[in-house]
mmCIF file of C-alpha atoms in Angstrom:
data_model
loop_
_atom_site.group_PDB
_atom_site.id
_atom_site.type_symbol
_atom_site.label_atom_id
_atom_site.label_comp_id
_atom_site.label_asym_id
_atom_site.label_seq_id
_atom_site.Cartn_x
_atom_site.Cartn_y
_atom_site.Cartn_z
ATOM 1 C CA GLU A 1 0.000 0.000 0.000
ATOM 2 C CA ASP A 2 2.827 2.367 0.856
ATOM 3 C CA PHE A 3 4.468 1.700 -2.515
ATOM 4 C CA SER A 4 1.143 2.285 -4.325
ATOM 5 C CA CYS A 5 0.641 5.636 -2.599
ATOM 6 C CA ARG A 6 4.135 6.715 -3.541
ATOM 7 C CA PHE A 7 3.631 5.554 -7.141
ATOM 8 C CA LEU A 8 0.328 7.460 -7.424
ATOM 9 C CA CYS A 9 1.993 10.543 -5.990
ATOM 10 C CA PHE A 10 4.720 10.199 -8.633
ATOM 11 C CA LEU A 11 2.204 9.870 -11.485
ATOM 12 C CA GLY A 12 0.008 12.682 -10.175
ATOM 13 C CA THR A 13 2.821 15.138 -9.692
ATOM 14 C CA THR A 14 4.332 14.277 -13.080
ATOM 15 C CA GLN A 15 1.026 15.101 -14.761
ATOM 16 C CA LEU A 16 0.692 18.233 -12.635
ATOM 17 C CA HIS A 17 4.166 19.321 -13.693
ATOM 18 C CA ARG A 18 3.264 18.914 -17.385
ATOM 19 C CA ARG A 19 -0.039 20.811 -16.998
ATOM 20 C CA LEU A 20 1.660 23.723 -15.270
ATOM 21 C CA GLN A 21 4.466 24.076 -17.832
ATOM 22 C CA VAL A 22 2.384 26.319 -20.094
ATOM 23 C CA GLN A 23 1.249 28.514 -17.182
ATOM 24 C CA MET A 24 4.746 28.693 -15.728
ATOM 25 C CA LYS A 25 6.096 30.213 -18.965
ATOM 26 C CA THR A 26 3.949 33.316 -18.417
ATOM 27 C CA MET A 27 4.638 33.714 -14.701
ATOM 28 C CA THR A 28 7.334 35.666 -12.907
ATOM 29 C CA LYS A 29 10.339 33.972 -11.316
ATOM 30 C CA LYS A 30 8.854 34.677 -7.897
ATOM 31 C CA THR A 31 5.768 32.617 -8.775
ATOM 32 C CA MET A 32 7.624 29.837 -10.625
ATOM 33 C CA LEU A 33 9.967 28.883 -7.803
ATOM 34 C CA PRO A 34 7.268 27.480 -5.446
ATOM 35 C CA LEU A 35 5.743 25.428 -8.286
ATOM 36 C CA GLN A 36 9.098 23.985 -9.277
ATOM 37 C CA LEU A 37 9.827 23.157 -5.644
ATOM 38 C CA ILE A 38 6.510 21.290 -5.390
ATOM 39 C CA ALA A 39 7.340 19.181 -8.453
ATOM 40 C CA ILE A 40 10.850 18.357 -7.195
ATOM 41 C CA VAL A 41 9.637 17.436 -3.711
ATOM 42 C CA CYS A 42 6.827 15.224 -5.022
ATOM 43 C CA LEU A 43 9.050 13.455 -7.544
ATOM 44 C CA SER A 44 11.581 12.760 -4.834
ATOM 45 C CA TYR A 45 8.801 11.498 -2.574
ATOM 46 C CA GLY A 46 7.494 9.136 -5.253
ATOM 47 C CA GLN A 47 10.979 7.760 -5.910
ATOM 48 C CA ALA A 48 11.863 7.261 -2.225
ATOM 49 C CA ASP A 49 13.573 4.091 -1.061
ATOM 50 C CA ASP A 50 11.128 1.155 -0.877
ATOM 51 C CA SER A 51 12.610 0.192 2.480
ATOM 52 C CA THR A 52 10.036 2.408 4.201
ATOM 53 C CA ASN A 53 7.122 0.274 2.986
ATOM 54 C CA LYS A 54 6.669 -1.215 6.456
ATOM 55 C CA HIS A 55 4.989 2.002 7.651
ATOM 56 C CA SER A 56 1.214 2.117 7.683
ATOM 57 C CA ILE A 57 -0.725 4.819 5.800
ATOM 58 C CA SER A 58 -1.605 6.502 9.074
ATOM 59 C CA ASP A 59 2.122 7.088 9.620
ATOM 60 C CA TYR A 60 2.018 9.682 6.848
ATOM 61 C CA ASN A 61 0.181 12.050 9.183
ATOM 62 C CA ARG A 62 3.338 12.124 11.320
ATOM 63 C CA ASP A 63 5.788 12.111 8.423
ATOM 64 C CA PRO A 64 7.510 15.538 8.146
ATOM 65 C CA PHE A 65 7.992 14.938 4.431
ATOM 66 C CA PHE A 66 4.271 14.330 3.971
ATOM 67 C CA THR A 67 3.504 17.484 5.996
ATOM 68 C CA LEU A 68 5.786 19.480 3.715
ATOM 69 C CA PHE A 69 4.010 18.070 0.691
ATOM 70 C CA SER A 70 0.607 19.070 2.140
ATOM 71 C CA ASP A 71 1.817 22.603 2.827
ATOM 72 C CA LEU A 72 3.170 22.938 -0.700
ATOM 73 C CA SER A 73 -0.086 21.622 -2.141
ATOM 74 C CA ALA A 74 -1.970 24.350 -0.254
ATOM 75 C CA GLU A 75 0.459 26.919 -1.609
ATOM 76 C CA LEU A 76 -0.158 25.580 -5.104
ATOM 77 C CA GLY A 77 -3.864 26.249 -4.677
ATOM 78 C CA LYS A 78 -3.147 29.898 -3.880
ATOM 79 C CA LEU A 79 -0.803 30.209 -6.844
ATOM 80 C CA ARG A 80 -3.494 28.882 -9.164
ATOM 81 C CA TRP A 81 -5.687 31.861 -8.186
ATOM 82 C CA GLU A 82 -2.790 34.220 -8.886
ATOM 83 C CA VAL A 83 -2.236 32.639 -12.304
ATOM 84 C CA GLU A 84 -5.926 33.074 -13.108
ATOM 85 C CA ASP A 85 -5.849 36.721 -11.980
ATOM 86 C CA LEU A 86 -2.797 37.362 -14.153
ATOM 87 C CA ARG A 87 -4.500 35.752 -17.138
ATOM 88 C CA LYS A 88 -7.668 37.810 -16.679
ATOM 89 C CA SER A 89 -5.669 40.988 -16.188
ATOM 90 C CA ARG A 90 -3.715 40.349 -19.390
ATOM 91 C CA ASN A 91 -6.871 39.686 -21.386
ATOM 92 C CA SER A 92 -8.921 42.525 -19.870
ATOM 93 C CA VAL A 93 -9.914 45.477 -22.044
ATOM 94 C CA GLY A 94 -7.749 48.583 -21.662
ATOM 95 C CA VAL A 95 -9.454 51.683 -20.299
ATOM 96 C CA ALA A 96 -8.236 55.219 -21.089
ATOM 97 C CA PHE A 97 -9.778 58.402 -22.442
ATOM 98 C CA SER A 98 -9.107 62.089 -23.076
ATOM 99 C CA ALA A 99 -11.595 64.677 -24.312
ATOM 100 C CA ALA A 100 -11.646 68.432 -24.861
ATOM 101 C CA LEU A 101 -14.321 71.069 -24.385
ATOM 102 C CA ARG A 102 -15.680 73.005 -27.369
ATOM 103 C CA PRO A 103 -17.494 76.368 -27.089
ATOM 104 C CA PRO A 104 -21.197 76.635 -27.936
ATOM 105 C CA ILE A 105 -20.537 80.025 -29.579
ATOM 106 C CA GLN A 106 -17.123 81.170 -30.803
ATOM 107 C CA ASP A 107 -15.410 84.340 -31.963
ATOM 108 C CA LYS A 108 -13.207 84.700 -35.026
ATOM 109 C CA GLN A 109 -10.286 83.081 -33.235
ATOM 110 C CA GLY A 110 -12.364 80.120 -32.070
ATOM 111 C CA TYR A 111 -12.724 81.172 -28.410
ATOM 112 C CA GLY A 112 -15.990 80.981 -26.527
ATOM 113 C CA HIS A 113 -17.428 80.637 -23.004
ATOM 114 C CA THR A 114 -19.566 77.920 -21.437
ATOM 115 C CA GLY A 115 -21.804 79.274 -18.664
ATOM 116 C CA PRO A 116 -22.653 80.803 -16.340
ATOM 117 C CA PHE A 117 -25.864 78.871 -15.635
ATOM 118 C CA GLN A 118 -28.405 79.227 -12.827
ATOM 119 C CA ALA A 119 -27.915 75.612 -11.704
ATOM 120 C CA ASP A 120 -25.054 73.095 -11.620
ATOM 121 C CA SER A 121 -24.615 71.647 -15.114
ATOM 122 C CA ASN A 122 -22.715 68.714 -16.583
ATOM 123 C CA LEU A 123 -19.704 69.928 -18.528
ATOM 124 C CA VAL A 124 -19.787 67.921 -21.757
ATOM 125 C CA HIS A 125 -16.445 67.529 -23.506
ATOM 126 C CA THR A 126 -17.564 66.705 -27.038
ATOM 127 C CA HIS A 127 -14.182 66.439 -28.780
ATOM 128 C CA VAL A 128 -12.790 62.960 -28.125
ATOM 129 C CA ILE A 129 -9.003 62.647 -28.281
ATOM 130 C CA THR A 130 -8.709 59.069 -27.017
ATOM 131 C CA ASN A 131 -11.398 56.599 -25.968
ATOM 132 C CA VAL A 132 -9.840 53.162 -25.433
ATOM 133 C CA GLY A 133 -12.561 50.761 -24.306
ATOM 134 C CA ASN A 134 -15.295 53.212 -25.373
ATOM 135 C CA THR A 135 -15.942 54.156 -21.743
ATOM 136 C CA PHE A 136 -16.353 57.912 -22.198
ATOM 137 C CA SER A 137 -19.535 59.394 -23.699
ATOM 138 C CA PRO A 138 -19.124 62.666 -25.657
ATOM 139 C CA ARG A 139 -22.915 62.972 -25.548
ATOM 140 C CA THR A 140 -23.238 63.065 -21.740
ATOM 141 C CA GLY A 141 -19.642 63.968 -20.826
ATOM 142 C CA ALA A 142 -19.488 61.074 -18.334
ATOM 143 C CA PHE A 143 -17.100 58.153 -17.909
ATOM 144 C CA THR A 144 -18.676 54.819 -16.918
ATOM 145 C CA ALA A 145 -16.555 52.124 -15.255
ATOM 146 C CA PRO A 146 -16.788 48.944 -17.384
ATOM 147 C CA VAL A 147 -14.922 46.387 -15.237
ATOM 148 C CA HIS A 148 -14.564 45.434 -11.612
ATOM 149 C CA GLY A 149 -12.540 43.034 -9.457
ATOM 150 C CA ARG A 150 -13.749 39.939 -7.661
ATOM 151 C CA GLU A 151 -14.945 39.860 -4.061
ATOM 152 C CA ASN A 152 -12.706 41.892 -1.716
ATOM 153 C CA LYS A 153 -11.008 43.510 -4.712
ATOM 154 C CA VAL A 154 -11.430 46.891 -6.414
ATOM 155 C CA ASP A 155 -10.446 48.679 -9.614
ATOM 156 C CA VAL A 156 -8.427 51.871 -9.265
ATOM 157 C CA TYR A 157 -8.590 54.736 -11.780
ATOM 158 C CA TYR A 158 -6.873 58.091 -12.106
ATOM 159 C CA PHE A 159 -8.694 61.174 -13.410
ATOM 160 C CA THR A 160 -7.323 64.613 -14.205
ATOM 161 C CA PHE A 161 -8.882 67.763 -15.644
ATOM 162 C CA THR A 162 -7.736 71.197 -16.777
ATOM 163 C CA SER A 163 -9.884 74.303 -16.976
ATOM 164 C CA TYR A 164 -9.016 77.385 -19.027
ATOM 165 C CA SER A 165 -10.472 80.881 -18.700
ATOM 166 C CA TRP A 166 -10.195 84.109 -20.633
ATOM 167 C CA LYS A 167 -12.603 86.388 -18.900
ATOM 168 C CA ASN A 168 -12.379 89.169 -16.320
ATOM 169 C CA VAL A 169 -14.728 89.810 -13.393
ATOM 170 C CA ALA A 170 -16.022 86.233 -13.360
ATOM 171 C CA ASN A 171 -16.099 83.083 -11.245
ATOM 172 C CA ILE A 172 -14.301 80.250 -12.968
ATOM 173 C CA GLY A 173 -14.025 76.653 -11.860
ATOM 174 C CA VAL A 174 -14.968 73.012 -12.415
ATOM 175 C CA ALA A 175 -15.864 70.157 -10.034
ATOM 176 C CA LEU A 176 -15.084 66.429 -10.437
ATOM 177 C CA TYR A 177 -17.939 64.115 -9.437
ATOM 178 C CA LYS A 178 -18.162 60.391 -8.716
ATOM 179 C CA ASN A 179 -21.821 59.545 -9.266
ATOM 180 C CA HIS A 180 -23.518 62.306 -7.209
ATOM 181 C CA GLU A 181 -20.604 63.022 -4.865
ATOM 182 C CA GLN A 182 -18.182 65.894 -5.399
ATOM 183 C CA VAL A 183 -14.578 64.653 -5.253
ATOM 184 C CA ALA A 184 -12.436 67.638 -6.291
ATOM 185 C CA LEU A 185 -12.916 71.318 -7.169
ATOM 186 C CA VAL A 186 -10.893 74.071 -8.822
ATOM 187 C CA TYR A 187 -12.002 77.659 -8.293
ATOM 188 C CA GLU A 188 -10.834 81.219 -8.832
ATOM 189 C CA TYR A 189 -12.376 84.674 -9.042
ATOM 190 C CA GLN A 190 -11.083 86.590 -12.057
ATOM 191 C CA ASP A 191 -10.799 90.299 -11.244
ATOM 192 C CA LYS A 192 -10.347 93.165 -13.686
ATOM 193 C CA GLY A 193 -6.582 92.775 -13.923
ATOM 194 C CA ASP A 194 -6.524 88.988 -14.351
ATOM 195 C CA ASN A 195 -7.818 87.874 -17.736
ATOM 196 C CA GLU A 196 -6.267 84.481 -18.549
ATOM 197 C CA ASP A 197 -5.616 81.387 -16.397
ATOM 198 C CA PHE A 198 -5.170 77.624 -16.486
ATOM 199 C CA VAL A 199 -5.986 75.459 -13.474
ATOM 200 C CA SER A 200 -5.780 71.668 -13.020
ATOM 201 C CA ASN A 201 -6.695 69.024 -10.491
ATOM 202 C CA GLY A 202 -7.018 65.240 -10.270
ATOM 203 C CA ALA A 203 -7.946 62.284 -8.084
ATOM 204 C CA THR A 204 -7.441 58.538 -7.732
ATOM 205 C CA LEU A 205 -10.771 56.706 -7.338
ATOM 206 C CA GLN A 206 -11.926 53.179 -6.489
ATOM 207 C CA LEU A 207 -14.789 52.292 -8.828
ATOM 208 C CA ALA A 208 -17.231 49.433 -9.247
ATOM 209 C CA LYS A 209 -18.844 48.495 -12.533
ATOM 210 C CA GLY A 210 -21.373 51.159 -13.529
ATOM 211 C CA ASP A 211 -19.932 53.982 -11.405
ATOM 212 C CA MET A 212 -19.896 57.288 -13.295
ATOM 213 C CA VAL A 213 -17.305 60.066 -13.188
ATOM 214 C CA SER A 214 -17.968 63.463 -14.749
ATOM 215 C CA LEU A 215 -17.163 67.174 -14.609
ATOM 216 C CA VAL A 216 -19.743 69.676 -13.367
ATOM 217 C CA LEU A 217 -19.856 73.425 -13.922
ATOM 218 C CA PRO A 218 -21.112 74.957 -10.645
ATOM 219 C CA SER A 219 -23.930 77.481 -10.859
ATOM 220 C CA GLY A 220 -22.680 80.990 -11.608
ATOM 221 C CA PHE A 221 -19.340 79.677 -12.933
ATOM 222 C CA GLN A 222 -17.941 79.680 -16.454
ATOM 223 C CA VAL A 223 -15.018 78.273 -18.441
ATOM 224 C CA THR A 224 -13.402 79.147 -21.766
ATOM 225 C CA SER A 225 -12.587 76.785 -24.615
ATOM 226 C CA ASN A 226 -11.511 76.939 -28.233
ATOM 227 C CA ALA A 227 -12.983 75.327 -31.330
ATOM 228 C CA PHE A 228 -9.523 74.502 -32.730
ATOM 229 C CA LYS A 229 -7.379 73.967 -29.610
ATOM 230 C CA ASN A 230 -7.629 71.526 -26.716
ATOM 231 C CA LEU A 231 -7.533 73.931 -23.758
ATOM 232 C CA SER A 232 -10.106 72.645 -21.255
ATOM 233 C CA THR A 233 -9.662 68.865 -21.037
ATOM 234 C CA PHE A 234 -10.817 65.786 -19.119
ATOM 235 C CA SER A 235 -8.834 62.516 -18.936
ATOM 236 C CA GLY A 236 -8.817 59.213 -17.059
ATOM 237 C CA PHE A 237 -7.383 55.701 -17.182
ATOM 238 C CA LEU A 238 -7.342 52.389 -15.325
ATOM 239 C CA LEU A 239 -4.390 52.079 -12.940
ATOM 240 C CA PHE A 240 -4.952 48.681 -11.278
ATOM 241 C CA HIS A 241 -7.486 45.930 -11.883
ATOM 242 C CA GLY A 242 -8.650 43.638 -9.068
ATOM 243 C CA VAL A 243 -6.594 45.133 -6.239
ATOM 244 C CA ARG A 244 -7.086 43.319 -2.920
ATOM 245 C CA VAL A 245 -8.505 45.503 -0.095
#
């Protein structure tokens, strides 16, 4: 019986080694070492001296070598999840976008103002520069998160925006929103001697599938844009997929 168990262990681990060869080619050295150690240990265990056949099967529970094999098998189970996460991450759709604001009415040089309005209004950047994954809508001006991690994991994105103004005696500024919650705000009062300014801000956000991120023009505020130049812009991209929390 002892010889049979060792022979089965040898066959099983040999097959396991062959099945993992393809996965091991795509894994880092840090991940490959434990798998190779498991194969070596199990092969050595299966080819052990037959002189130990007098031990009963229950003796394996007290065998340090058997305990080591059990621990390595548990570690293999964890590594399988990591391999699957790496595979999904490699095959996941990229997410990145950049868009620019265009004026509703423009002068001869292409400049124009958006706002002020009596209520908070979505700032719709209609000129799409990049839209990898088709996650940004130039119709609504909102980004919608398309992917999410498994249980106890999140997706992390970075968003940045720049607002331009060419107007005196005016409130200028833009707010970044996640769903209905304000995350970041840029603001300045343009007096008579201050006609032109750029201002930028950004934030790193944890998003679930379906979460929306957009720019809002606060009531009474205005921004300037150009029909031919990308001055006021909105950008975002996926930093990490399936980060454990």
